[in-house]
Amino acid sequence: MAPPSHRYSELKEDALSDQSSAYDGQAIGTRRQWTTARWIIVLVASLISTNILTMIITSNVAHSHHKAAFVPPYGIPPFFNNISLDLQPQRIYAPLYDRDHSLYRKHESPETEVAWRELTQLDSGLLLLPKEQAAQVGIDPTRHAYWNNPEKGLVGHPVRLEATHQLHCLNLLRRFSYFHYNYTNEYDAPLKDVPYHYRRIHADHCVDYLRNRLMCLSDMGLIPYFWLGRDGDLVGDMSRTFTCRNYESVRQFVKAKAEPADGRVKPEAGDYVLYDYI
């Protein structure tokens, strides 16, 4: 029989061994729990990251589509920073009959001619885009005209806004449609000296220009119909809501900034020059 002291030592060693085993088991369990929790955290973080990335990509694609509809592919140069280009809902009312007595739809009316000219601002002249912004909008300095007359404050690439050009084309088609009325010739005296062939070419240009522009925009809005009478006929709803820019801000900008192309600036040596319309 072992002495009491030896027996006590054996019991103590057994107890310590059991305690160590318990600690080891607990540590292993803790490590397993931490490993599982870590993988859960990684999985959740991955899902969150994937969702955020998807949202960013979707947002960029949506923004790209939005930009394609309202902004040129090259963006808007800083030259136009002072124009309010905020988008806003605006109801457009353009019925078959002139129920609101629009000034822009009257025939043989000098007031209508003045209103259209003021709307398009075509007579104001051209805008002068700074040279340092030319590359952004696809202007080729070796081919496109550049005004360089600092003494008269005429420096920059002469340009015209698409918005005013499109309205000008529409106005020309309107006027050409009623060209047989004497007031058209009387109001625009220079038009009388233009041969019919060139007036027709101009009208054809405007038709094709607007056709291509409308095809480019491809408005996806829908026009609902009303029943017209009891026989199954239909009539379109011409009072719809669109997202529009503030054209008045654009018009005022052109009116204030444009310079007439009246020959005050001539092409310099080496400039690219055309000798017929393109």
mmCIF file of C-alpha atoms in Angstrom:
data_model
loop_
_atom_site.group_PDB
_atom_site.id
_atom_site.type_symbol
_atom_site.label_atom_id
_atom_site.label_comp_id
_atom_site.label_asym_id
_atom_site.label_seq_id
_atom_site.Cartn_x
_atom_site.Cartn_y
_atom_site.Cartn_z
ATOM 1 C CA MET A 1 0.000 0.000 0.000
ATOM 2 C CA ALA A 2 1.404 3.364 -1.029
ATOM 3 C CA PRO A 3 2.149 5.947 1.590
ATOM 4 C CA PRO A 4 -0.504 8.653 2.013
ATOM 5 C CA SER A 5 1.738 11.294 0.504
ATOM 6 C CA HIS A 6 2.252 9.244 -2.663
ATOM 7 C CA ARG A 7 -1.455 8.482 -2.879
ATOM 8 C CA TYR A 8 -2.253 12.178 -2.578
ATOM 9 C CA SER A 9 0.203 12.992 -5.380
ATOM 10 C CA GLU A 10 -1.375 10.434 -7.702
ATOM 11 C CA LEU A 11 -4.847 11.759 -7.031
ATOM 12 C CA LYS A 12 -3.651 15.317 -7.630
ATOM 13 C CA GLU A 13 -2.017 14.382 -10.925
ATOM 14 C CA ASP A 14 -5.197 12.601 -12.079
ATOM 15 C CA ALA A 15 -7.294 15.633 -11.196
ATOM 16 C CA LEU A 16 -4.931 17.974 -13.024
ATOM 17 C CA SER A 17 -4.948 15.651 -16.047
ATOM 18 C CA ASP A 18 -8.742 15.593 -16.122
ATOM 19 C CA GLN A 19 -8.865 19.385 -15.799
ATOM 20 C CA SER A 20 -6.359 19.791 -18.615
ATOM 21 C CA SER A 21 -8.422 17.493 -20.825
ATOM 22 C CA ALA A 22 -11.526 19.530 -20.073
ATOM 23 C CA TYR A 23 -9.701 22.733 -20.961
ATOM 24 C CA ASP A 24 -8.432 21.174 -24.182
ATOM 25 C CA GLY A 25 -11.938 20.067 -25.144
ATOM 26 C CA GLN A 26 -13.332 23.486 -24.352
ATOM 27 C CA ALA A 27 -10.624 25.176 -26.423
ATOM 28 C CA ILE A 28 -11.307 22.903 -29.367
ATOM 29 C CA GLY A 29 -15.023 23.639 -29.121
ATOM 30 C CA THR A 30 -14.335 27.348 -28.909
ATOM 31 C CA ARG A 31 -12.085 27.193 -31.971
ATOM 32 C CA ARG A 32 -14.740 25.277 -33.868
ATOM 33 C CA GLN A 33 -17.368 27.836 -32.897
ATOM 34 C CA TRP A 34 -15.097 30.725 -33.955
ATOM 35 C CA THR A 35 -14.320 29.014 -37.260
ATOM 36 C CA THR A 36 -18.033 28.555 -37.957
ATOM 37 C CA ALA A 37 -18.817 32.139 -36.936
ATOM 38 C CA ARG A 38 -15.979 33.414 -39.068
ATOM 39 C CA TRP A 39 -17.271 31.611 -42.139
ATOM 40 C CA ILE A 40 -20.763 32.934 -41.450
ATOM 41 C CA ILE A 41 -19.353 36.480 -41.209
ATOM 42 C CA VAL A 42 -17.406 36.017 -44.451
ATOM 43 C CA LEU A 43 -20.510 34.661 -46.197
ATOM 44 C CA VAL A 44 -22.708 37.539 -44.988
ATOM 45 C CA ALA A 45 -20.034 40.099 -45.938
ATOM 46 C CA SER A 46 -19.748 38.521 -49.389
ATOM 47 C CA LEU A 47 -23.504 38.691 -49.902
ATOM 48 C CA ILE A 48 -23.609 42.320 -48.774
ATOM 49 C CA SER A 49 -20.668 43.218 -51.034
ATOM 50 C CA THR A 50 -22.257 41.456 -54.001
ATOM 51 C CA ASN A 51 -25.545 43.278 -53.449
ATOM 52 C CA ILE A 52 -23.791 46.636 -53.161
ATOM 53 C CA LEU A 53 -21.801 45.943 -56.324
ATOM 54 C CA THR A 54 -24.973 44.944 -58.162
ATOM 55 C CA MET A 55 -26.695 48.145 -57.028
ATOM 56 C CA ILE A 56 -23.739 50.241 -58.205
ATOM 57 C CA ILE A 57 -23.630 48.545 -61.599
ATOM 58 C CA THR A 58 -27.400 48.841 -62.017
ATOM 59 C CA SER A 59 -27.289 52.474 -60.995
ATOM 60 C CA ASN A 60 -24.510 53.194 -63.491
ATOM 61 C CA VAL A 61 -26.360 51.435 -66.281
ATOM 62 C CA ALA A 62 -29.567 53.301 -65.456
ATOM 63 C CA HIS A 63 -27.638 56.585 -65.319
ATOM 64 C CA SER A 64 -26.029 55.775 -68.659
ATOM 65 C CA HIS A 65 -29.430 55.150 -70.245
ATOM 66 C CA HIS A 66 -30.778 58.349 -68.700
ATOM 67 C CA LYS A 67 -27.782 60.311 -69.974
ATOM 68 C CA ALA A 68 -28.145 58.892 -73.484
ATOM 69 C CA ALA A 69 -31.671 60.289 -73.701
ATOM 70 C CA PHE A 70 -30.990 63.810 -72.445
ATOM 71 C CA VAL A 71 -27.266 64.506 -72.799
ATOM 72 C CA PRO A 72 -24.912 64.302 -75.817
ATOM 73 C CA PRO A 73 -22.510 61.315 -75.748
ATOM 74 C CA TYR A 74 -19.621 63.646 -74.884
ATOM 75 C CA GLY A 75 -21.510 65.343 -72.066
ATOM 76 C CA ILE A 76 -22.224 69.051 -71.606
ATOM 77 C CA PRO A 77 -19.160 71.353 -71.676
ATOM 78 C CA PRO A 78 -18.587 73.864 -68.847
ATOM 79 C CA PHE A 79 -19.507 76.667 -71.273
ATOM 80 C CA PHE A 80 -23.153 75.921 -70.482
ATOM 81 C CA ASN A 81 -22.801 75.750 -66.697
ATOM 82 C CA ASN A 82 -25.060 78.786 -66.241
ATOM 83 C CA ILE A 83 -27.992 77.147 -68.041
ATOM 84 C CA SER A 84 -30.601 75.521 -65.831
ATOM 85 C CA LEU A 85 -30.879 71.952 -67.166
ATOM 86 C CA ASP A 86 -33.009 70.567 -64.366
ATOM 87 C CA LEU A 87 -35.533 67.989 -65.517
ATOM 88 C CA GLN A 88 -39.158 68.451 -64.561
ATOM 89 C CA PRO A 89 -42.536 66.919 -65.425
ATOM 90 C CA GLN A 90 -44.436 69.037 -67.939
ATOM 91 C CA ARG A 91 -47.761 68.311 -69.554
ATOM 92 C CA ILE A 92 -47.720 68.859 -73.315
ATOM 93 C CA TYR A 93 -51.092 69.684 -74.858
ATOM 94 C CA ALA A 94 -51.098 69.377 -78.652
ATOM 95 C CA PRO A 95 -54.608 68.404 -79.801
ATOM 96 C CA LEU A 96 -55.715 68.001 -83.386
ATOM 97 C CA TYR A 97 -57.824 71.159 -83.144
ATOM 98 C CA ASP A 98 -56.291 74.395 -81.871
ATOM 99 C CA ARG A 99 -58.442 74.484 -78.780
ATOM 100 C CA ASP A 100 -56.039 76.651 -76.733
ATOM 101 C CA HIS A 101 -55.562 79.171 -79.600
ATOM 102 C CA SER A 102 -51.794 78.770 -79.629
ATOM 103 C CA LEU A 103 -49.898 81.716 -81.081
ATOM 104 C CA TYR A 104 -47.550 79.269 -82.792
ATOM 105 C CA ARG A 105 -50.355 77.701 -84.861
ATOM 106 C CA LYS A 106 -51.930 80.796 -86.432
ATOM 107 C CA HIS A 107 -51.859 81.358 -90.195
ATOM 108 C CA GLU A 108 -51.052 84.629 -91.972
ATOM 109 C CA SER A 109 -50.105 86.211 -88.674
ATOM 110 C CA PRO A 110 -47.104 88.556 -88.273
ATOM 111 C CA GLU A 111 -47.298 87.956 -84.503
ATOM 112 C CA THR A 112 -46.845 84.238 -85.114
ATOM 113 C CA GLU A 113 -43.747 84.866 -87.241
ATOM 114 C CA VAL A 114 -42.243 87.032 -84.515
ATOM 115 C CA ALA A 115 -43.058 84.417 -81.873
ATOM 116 C CA TRP A 116 -41.355 81.643 -83.855
ATOM 117 C CA ARG A 117 -38.243 83.746 -84.489
ATOM 118 C CA GLU A 118 -38.042 84.600 -80.815
ATOM 119 C CA LEU A 119 -38.525 80.946 -79.900
ATOM 120 C CA THR A 120 -35.708 79.664 -82.078
ATOM 121 C CA GLN A 121 -33.254 82.552 -81.507
ATOM 122 C CA LEU A 122 -31.722 81.640 -84.847
ATOM 123 C CA ASP A 123 -31.247 85.291 -85.805
ATOM 124 C CA SER A 124 -29.180 85.929 -82.673
ATOM 125 C CA GLY A 125 -26.173 84.287 -84.298
ATOM 126 C CA LEU A 126 -23.677 81.679 -83.145
ATOM 127 C CA LEU A 127 -22.210 80.769 -79.780
ATOM 128 C CA LEU A 128 -18.431 80.891 -79.346
ATOM 129 C CA LEU A 129 -17.088 77.829 -77.572
ATOM 130 C CA PRO A 130 -13.681 78.273 -75.883
ATOM 131 C CA LYS A 131 -10.818 76.445 -77.586
ATOM 132 C CA GLU A 132 -9.958 74.442 -74.456
ATOM 133 C CA GLN A 133 -13.450 72.880 -74.440
ATOM 134 C CA ALA A 134 -13.496 71.975 -78.134
ATOM 135 C CA ALA A 135 -12.027 68.479 -77.828
ATOM 136 C CA GLN A 136 -14.690 67.485 -75.291
ATOM 137 C CA VAL A 137 -17.477 68.024 -77.827
ATOM 138 C CA GLY A 138 -15.683 66.427 -80.762
ATOM 139 C CA ILE A 139 -14.557 69.608 -82.504
ATOM 140 C CA ASP A 140 -11.567 69.075 -84.792
ATOM 141 C CA PRO A 141 -9.361 72.203 -84.684
ATOM 142 C CA THR A 142 -7.858 71.252 -88.040
ATOM 143 C CA ARG A 143 -11.256 71.213 -89.757
ATOM 144 C CA HIS A 144 -13.782 73.214 -87.766
ATOM 145 C CA ALA A 145 -13.889 76.993 -87.928
ATOM 146 C CA TYR A 146 -12.326 79.104 -85.195
ATOM 147 C CA TRP A 147 -12.944 82.807 -84.706
ATOM 148 C CA ASN A 148 -9.789 84.629 -83.657
ATOM 149 C CA ASN A 149 -10.590 88.323 -83.454
ATOM 150 C CA PRO A 150 -9.827 89.387 -79.861
ATOM 151 C CA GLU A 151 -10.041 93.086 -80.773
ATOM 152 C CA LYS A 152 -13.765 92.646 -81.316
ATOM 153 C CA GLY A 153 -14.216 90.038 -78.592
ATOM 154 C CA LEU A 154 -14.882 87.286 -81.128
ATOM 155 C CA VAL A 155 -12.742 84.341 -80.016
ATOM 156 C CA GLY A 156 -13.805 80.695 -80.024
ATOM 157 C CA HIS A 157 -15.326 77.960 -82.159
ATOM 158 C CA PRO A 158 -18.695 79.142 -83.581
ATOM 159 C CA VAL A 159 -21.373 76.607 -82.667
ATOM 160 C CA ARG A 160 -25.150 76.327 -82.628
ATOM 161 C CA LEU A 161 -27.235 74.504 -80.068
ATOM 162 C CA GLU A 162 -29.038 71.392 -81.259
ATOM 163 C CA ALA A 163 -32.161 72.528 -79.424
ATOM 164 C CA THR A 164 -32.485 75.797 -81.366
ATOM 165 C CA HIS A 165 -31.528 74.114 -84.642
ATOM 166 C CA GLN A 166 -34.246 71.494 -84.202
ATOM 167 C CA LEU A 167 -36.857 74.176 -83.548
ATOM 168 C CA HIS A 168 -35.626 76.127 -86.572
ATOM 169 C CA CYS A 169 -36.122 73.055 -88.763
ATOM 170 C CA LEU A 170 -39.612 72.609 -87.431
ATOM 171 C CA ASN A 171 -40.387 76.269 -88.084
ATOM 172 C CA LEU A 172 -39.107 76.032 -91.650
ATOM 173 C CA LEU A 173 -41.378 73.049 -92.302
ATOM 174 C CA ARG A 174 -44.272 75.005 -90.833
ATOM 175 C CA ARG A 175 -43.564 77.988 -93.066
ATOM 176 C CA PHE A 176 -42.924 75.868 -96.130
ATOM 177 C CA SER A 177 -46.307 74.207 -95.629
ATOM 178 C CA TYR A 178 -48.002 77.613 -96.019
ATOM 179 C CA PHE A 179 -45.551 79.120 -98.483
ATOM 180 C CA HIS A 180 -48.319 79.971 -100.945
ATOM 181 C CA TYR A 181 -49.492 82.664 -98.524
ATOM 182 C CA ASN A 182 -48.130 86.077 -99.445
ATOM 183 C CA TYR A 183 -47.358 86.992 -95.843
ATOM 184 C CA THR A 184 -44.472 84.487 -95.764
ATOM 185 C CA ASN A 185 -42.619 86.217 -98.575
ATOM 186 C CA GLU A 186 -43.473 89.666 -97.320
ATOM 187 C CA TYR A 187 -42.290 88.939 -93.813
ATOM 188 C CA ASP A 188 -38.962 87.368 -94.830
ATOM 189 C CA ALA A 189 -37.795 89.431 -97.797
ATOM 190 C CA PRO A 190 -34.501 87.530 -98.343
ATOM 191 C CA LEU A 191 -36.529 84.363 -98.857
ATOM 192 C CA LYS A 192 -37.955 85.806 -102.072
ATOM 193 C CA ASP A 193 -34.505 85.805 -103.658
ATOM 194 C CA VAL A 194 -33.817 82.139 -102.851
ATOM 195 C CA PRO A 195 -34.657 79.791 -105.759
ATOM 196 C CA TYR A 196 -37.372 77.263 -105.058
ATOM 197 C CA HIS A 197 -34.887 74.416 -105.585
ATOM 198 C CA TYR A 198 -32.778 75.535 -102.625
ATOM 199 C CA ARG A 199 -35.811 76.157 -100.458
ATOM 200 C CA ARG A 200 -36.897 72.612 -101.212
ATOM 201 C CA ILE A 201 -33.426 71.279 -100.356
ATOM 202 C CA HIS A 202 -33.531 73.169 -97.064
ATOM 203 C CA ALA A 203 -36.924 71.692 -96.250
ATOM 204 C CA ASP A 204 -35.714 68.214 -97.171
ATOM 205 C CA HIS A 205 -32.730 68.697 -94.859
ATOM 206 C CA CYS A 206 -34.963 69.683 -91.982
ATOM 207 C CA VAL A 207 -37.283 66.721 -92.529
ATOM 208 C CA ASP A 208 -34.405 64.266 -92.621
ATOM 209 C CA TYR A 209 -32.633 65.908 -89.692
ATOM 210 C CA LEU A 210 -35.702 65.702 -87.475
ATOM 211 C CA ARG A 211 -36.401 62.166 -88.667
ATOM 212 C CA ASN A 212 -32.939 61.010 -87.617
ATOM 213 C CA ARG A 213 -33.068 62.914 -84.352
ATOM 214 C CA LEU A 214 -36.438 61.438 -83.404
ATOM 215 C CA MET A 215 -35.242 57.942 -84.325
ATOM 216 C CA CYS A 216 -32.142 58.517 -82.191
ATOM 217 C CA LEU A 217 -34.174 59.502 -79.124
ATOM 218 C CA SER A 218 -36.799 56.764 -79.631
ATOM 219 C CA ASP A 219 -39.220 58.079 -77.024
ATOM 220 C CA MET A 220 -40.669 55.063 -75.198
ATOM 221 C CA GLY A 221 -43.684 56.963 -73.876
ATOM 222 C CA LEU A 222 -47.140 55.605 -74.619
ATOM 223 C CA ILE A 223 -50.172 57.406 -76.040
ATOM 224 C CA PRO A 224 -53.441 55.967 -74.742
ATOM 225 C CA TYR A 225 -56.657 56.280 -76.709
ATOM 226 C CA PHE A 226 -60.230 57.333 -75.992
ATOM 227 C CA TRP A 227 -63.331 55.871 -77.544
ATOM 228 C CA LEU A 228 -64.699 58.246 -80.178
ATOM 229 C CA GLY A 229 -68.425 57.745 -80.424
ATOM 230 C CA ARG A 230 -70.220 54.413 -80.209
ATOM 231 C CA ASP A 231 -68.982 52.810 -83.430
ATOM 232 C CA GLY A 232 -65.592 51.629 -82.205
ATOM 233 C CA ASP A 233 -63.524 54.588 -83.403
ATOM 234 C CA LEU A 234 -60.596 55.841 -81.335
ATOM 235 C CA VAL A 235 -58.882 59.176 -80.676
ATOM 236 C CA GLY A 236 -55.471 59.573 -79.082
ATOM 237 C CA ASP A 237 -54.971 61.345 -75.760
ATOM 238 C CA MET A 238 -52.837 64.351 -76.716
ATOM 239 C CA SER A 239 -52.444 65.612 -73.156
ATOM 240 C CA ARG A 240 -49.508 63.660 -71.708
ATOM 241 C CA THR A 241 -46.727 64.295 -69.168
ATOM 242 C CA PHE A 242 -43.082 64.371 -70.274
ATOM 243 C CA THR A 243 -39.751 65.085 -68.600
ATOM 244 C CA CYS A 244 -38.565 68.408 -70.001
ATOM 245 C CA ARG A 245 -35.699 70.862 -69.714
ATOM 246 C CA ASN A 246 -36.232 74.543 -69.080
ATOM 247 C CA TYR A 247 -36.052 75.793 -72.673
ATOM 248 C CA GLU A 248 -36.623 79.389 -71.599
ATOM 249 C CA SER A 249 -33.279 79.313 -69.787
ATOM 250 C CA VAL A 250 -31.613 77.953 -72.942
ATOM 251 C CA ARG A 251 -33.286 80.580 -75.146
ATOM 252 C CA GLN A 252 -32.229 83.437 -72.887
ATOM 253 C CA PHE A 253 -28.646 82.112 -72.857
ATOM 254 C CA VAL A 254 -28.483 82.023 -76.665
ATOM 255 C CA LYS A 255 -30.088 85.459 -76.917
ATOM 256 C CA ALA A 256 -27.508 86.957 -74.565
ATOM 257 C CA LYS A 257 -24.389 85.169 -75.819
ATOM 258 C CA ALA A 258 -24.800 84.655 -79.581
ATOM 259 C CA GLU A 259 -22.871 86.691 -82.173
ATOM 260 C CA PRO A 260 -24.099 87.204 -85.772
ATOM 261 C CA ALA A 261 -22.099 85.460 -88.490
ATOM 262 C CA ASP A 262 -21.835 88.590 -90.648
ATOM 263 C CA GLY A 263 -18.368 88.235 -92.134
ATOM 264 C CA ARG A 264 -16.496 90.117 -89.418
ATOM 265 C CA VAL A 265 -14.195 87.120 -89.089
ATOM 266 C CA LYS A 266 -12.527 85.557 -92.136
ATOM 267 C CA PRO A 267 -10.767 82.177 -92.394
ATOM 268 C CA GLU A 268 -7.060 82.373 -91.747
ATOM 269 C CA ALA A 269 -4.346 80.895 -93.943
ATOM 270 C CA GLY A 270 -4.362 77.120 -93.640
ATOM 271 C CA ASP A 271 -7.941 76.917 -92.327
ATOM 272 C CA TYR A 272 -10.147 74.158 -93.736
ATOM 273 C CA VAL A 273 -12.633 75.814 -96.131
ATOM 274 C CA LEU A 274 -15.679 74.464 -98.010
ATOM 275 C CA TYR A 275 -17.085 75.995 -101.201
ATOM 276 C CA ASP A 276 -20.521 74.399 -101.166
ATOM 277 C CA TYR A 277 -23.096 73.283 -98.599
ATOM 278 C CA ILE A 278 -22.693 69.853 -97.032
#
